[in-house]
């Protein structure tokens, strides 16, 4: 029986409560992963200090005129550059510390490479958001202290997410919440004074910007990195574990691809399009490797058709790793990609290529065409195993001729041995890989197996008679594909929904401070009608009614009635509220949009990509009014409260309200739309 490469496994994922979910992992916990992340954070600080010293030395060298000073600065600069190189190598060592992230189950498998989480500095939202709430929304900012604290707690929790689906959900919740925060507090025309700092996960160099897009991009990167850590933790000794690993790496690739296409001008090198393309290839290559392990897990039967299938699967894994290594070798990626990662890609390309030749040799040497065998099927399989048969050989003739089969099989064994030797050599050249014992053991065992097989069939004249083995045609039963993030499946409530619907109450719209309108209904007639759907607008206002004389205008948004907040109330709810105060003086607060083009709902359908469409409950429109002469005497318009008894006198038409960007009403949760509604168009200019 041909040996199978058996895969590896993690401990069962711990089920944590909601409180744990909101807090993230304990940053002081002495787990292997937390120690590694703490080392990364300390290294980032050392790299930051060295970069500042180098910048200062370079500036001094530019302005210095004294030759002695210049020589001294050059000497110091060489020391600083040397320190930076050592720190970079130390960070590379953390990036290849694959053992920390692997399953705790002992397994004879090649380790997979996870991505480390990006580190960040603390950010205090309180002062900036409070000032903006007071200035822009004209509300008491102290009423929103709890919401601001919740936002800061959520960000802090995202620095130490748990390595499971709860951790992914935590990061994605914060990413979606940032969409709400951006819409409410970050006008496109000015900077808010908040400085976000994130460290490059590969070089350790910090990047700072007064731009929320850096924060969103970094959180997305960490979502992808967390998926890679989940994938490496999966139990690769079970079918379920391998399927979970394949899924995790495909999701990691999907997140990284979404990041690459959405944030196209990121200042951090680990999020540059070129680097993200390479990381995406690496995740898909590791997913394809897990597919091979899943097929090999039950054991590889020493049977002709089974060996053909496994040989082509191994060739597929070798091919994707060869493509990955080629991508890692391109400028400018090769300057910052960890050398150990490129070495792993090269080692795996040779290793799986050797396995493909070994399995092909086994099916040729161990299986002779017997009477009654399915010749046509075997001939077809053998012809599909190569791009083209070696010169002078045909599939059927080779199957029937024992000598030709044996000679071709030994040619494949000789090539398998050569590729195994190359993989062992590549692994020995990298100091980091030399320290990964399980990798060395797997490579050595596979090499010895091929040598033993060849020794059993070796003849003296092989050097003269053996031909060059042709390449194996790669083929897989499961082509891995990236799985894009599905933000719409996550229910998130806007922390600042008390400010009102985002369709109106956002940072890119300006309106007057709230005006207090005191009026009374005259014989049950308010003197105006209402339209819209959270928030409600004053419509068809009689210029002679008490509300108009008190300062109300058509198009005003009603924000409160008798101190009852109305920003989230529908037309019917506002109507009910007005009815309850119809017998007394009504105190109503309204605001008016300063941009006249957006102060009234359009009669035509308005739709924004990725945002849901909501129709107003009530919208009255008198078509004849547009045609009436403006000098005509204005007749008293129908009141809202008496509309129900006289509705047949007017024509009604539904119009489409401005989209609500998926903001949930208070005390209720609502599914978010697609993630495009959470990103401004500026995201594509970043």
PDB file of N, CA and C in Angstrom, residues 517 519 526-528 541-553:
ATOM      1  N   UNK A 517     -41.447  75.759  17.270  1.00  0.00           N
ATOM      2  CA  UNK A 517     -42.691  76.282  16.686  1.00  0.00           C
ATOM      3  C   UNK A 517     -43.826  76.007  17.675  1.00  0.00           C
ATOM      4  N   UNK A 519     -47.817  76.447  18.248  1.00  0.00           N
ATOM      5  CA  UNK A 519     -49.050  76.746  17.502  1.00  0.00           C
ATOM      6  C   UNK A 519     -50.191  75.918  18.084  1.00  0.00           C
ATOM      7  N   UNK A 526     -54.666  71.575  11.444  1.00  0.00           N
ATOM      8  CA  UNK A 526     -53.305  72.018  11.733  1.00  0.00           C
ATOM      9  C   UNK A 526     -52.814  73.079  10.761  1.00  0.00           C
ATOM     10  N   UNK A 527     -53.323  73.059   9.563  1.00  0.00           N
ATOM     11  CA  UNK A 527     -52.878  74.011   8.551  1.00  0.00           C
ATOM     12  C   UNK A 527     -51.761  73.468   7.679  1.00  0.00           C
ATOM     13  N   UNK A 528     -51.421  72.206   7.847  1.00  0.00           N
ATOM     14  CA  UNK A 528     -50.391  71.608   6.988  1.00  0.00           C
ATOM     15  C   UNK A 528     -50.599  70.094   6.964  1.00  0.00           C
ATOM     16  N   UNK A 541     -48.090  73.558   3.427  1.00  0.00           N
ATOM     17  CA  UNK A 541     -48.295  74.466   4.565  1.00  0.00           C
ATOM     18  C   UNK A 541     -49.127  75.664   4.137  1.00  0.00           C
ATOM     19  N   UNK A 542     -50.218  75.921   4.877  1.00  0.00           N
ATOM     20  CA  UNK A 542     -51.037  77.113   4.645  1.00  0.00           C
ATOM     21  C   UNK A 542     -50.299  78.310   5.231  1.00  0.00           C
ATOM     22  N   UNK A 543     -49.923  79.299   4.414  1.00  0.00           N
ATOM     23  CA  UNK A 543     -49.130  80.431   4.928  1.00  0.00           C
ATOM     24  C   UNK A 543     -49.863  81.274   5.972  1.00  0.00           C
ATOM     25  N   UNK A 544     -51.184  81.067   6.106  1.00  0.00           N
ATOM     26  CA  UNK A 544     -51.947  81.868   7.072  1.00  0.00           C
ATOM     27  C   UNK A 544     -52.243  81.114   8.350  1.00  0.00           C
ATOM     28  N   UNK A 545     -51.793  79.851   8.456  1.00  0.00           N
ATOM     29  CA  UNK A 545     -52.093  79.081   9.667  1.00  0.00           C
ATOM     30  C   UNK A 545     -51.155  79.495  10.790  1.00  0.00           C
ATOM     31  N   UNK A 546     -51.493  79.104  12.014  1.00  0.00           N
ATOM     32  CA  UNK A 546     -50.701  79.521  13.181  1.00  0.00           C
ATOM     33  C   UNK A 546     -49.298  78.929  13.151  1.00  0.00           C
ATOM     34  N   UNK A 547     -49.127  77.715  12.602  1.00  0.00           N
ATOM     35  CA  UNK A 547     -47.800  77.100  12.527  1.00  0.00           C
ATOM     36  C   UNK A 547     -46.893  77.891  11.596  1.00  0.00           C
ATOM     37  N   UNK A 548     -47.443  78.352  10.443  1.00  0.00           N
ATOM     38  CA  UNK A 548     -46.649  79.138   9.497  1.00  0.00           C
ATOM     39  C   UNK A 548     -46.283  80.483  10.098  1.00  0.00           C
ATOM     40  N   UNK A 549     -47.236  81.098  10.810  1.00  0.00           N
ATOM     41  CA  UNK A 549     -46.959  82.389  11.434  1.00  0.00           C
ATOM     42  C   UNK A 549     -45.925  82.262  12.543  1.00  0.00           C
ATOM     43  N   UNK A 550     -45.818  81.051  13.139  1.00  0.00           N
ATOM     44  CA  UNK A 550     -44.839  80.816  14.207  1.00  0.00           C
ATOM     45  C   UNK A 550     -43.457  80.487  13.654  1.00  0.00           C
ATOM     46  N   UNK A 551     -43.343  80.326  12.322  1.00  0.00           N
ATOM     47  CA  UNK A 551     -42.030  80.113  11.724  1.00  0.00           C
ATOM     48  C   UNK A 551     -41.848  78.808  10.986  1.00  0.00           C
ATOM     49  N   UNK A 552     -42.865  77.972  10.884  1.00  0.00           N
ATOM     50  CA  UNK A 552     -42.741  76.704  10.160  1.00  0.00           C
ATOM     51  C   UNK A 552     -42.651  76.960   8.661  1.00  0.00           C
ATOM     52  N   UNK A 553     -41.924  76.078   7.958  1.00  0.00           N
ATOM     53  CA  UNK A 553     -41.775  76.192   6.516  1.00  0.00           C
ATOM     54  C   UNK A 553     -42.020  74.837   5.875  1.00  0.00           C
TER      55      UNK A 553
END
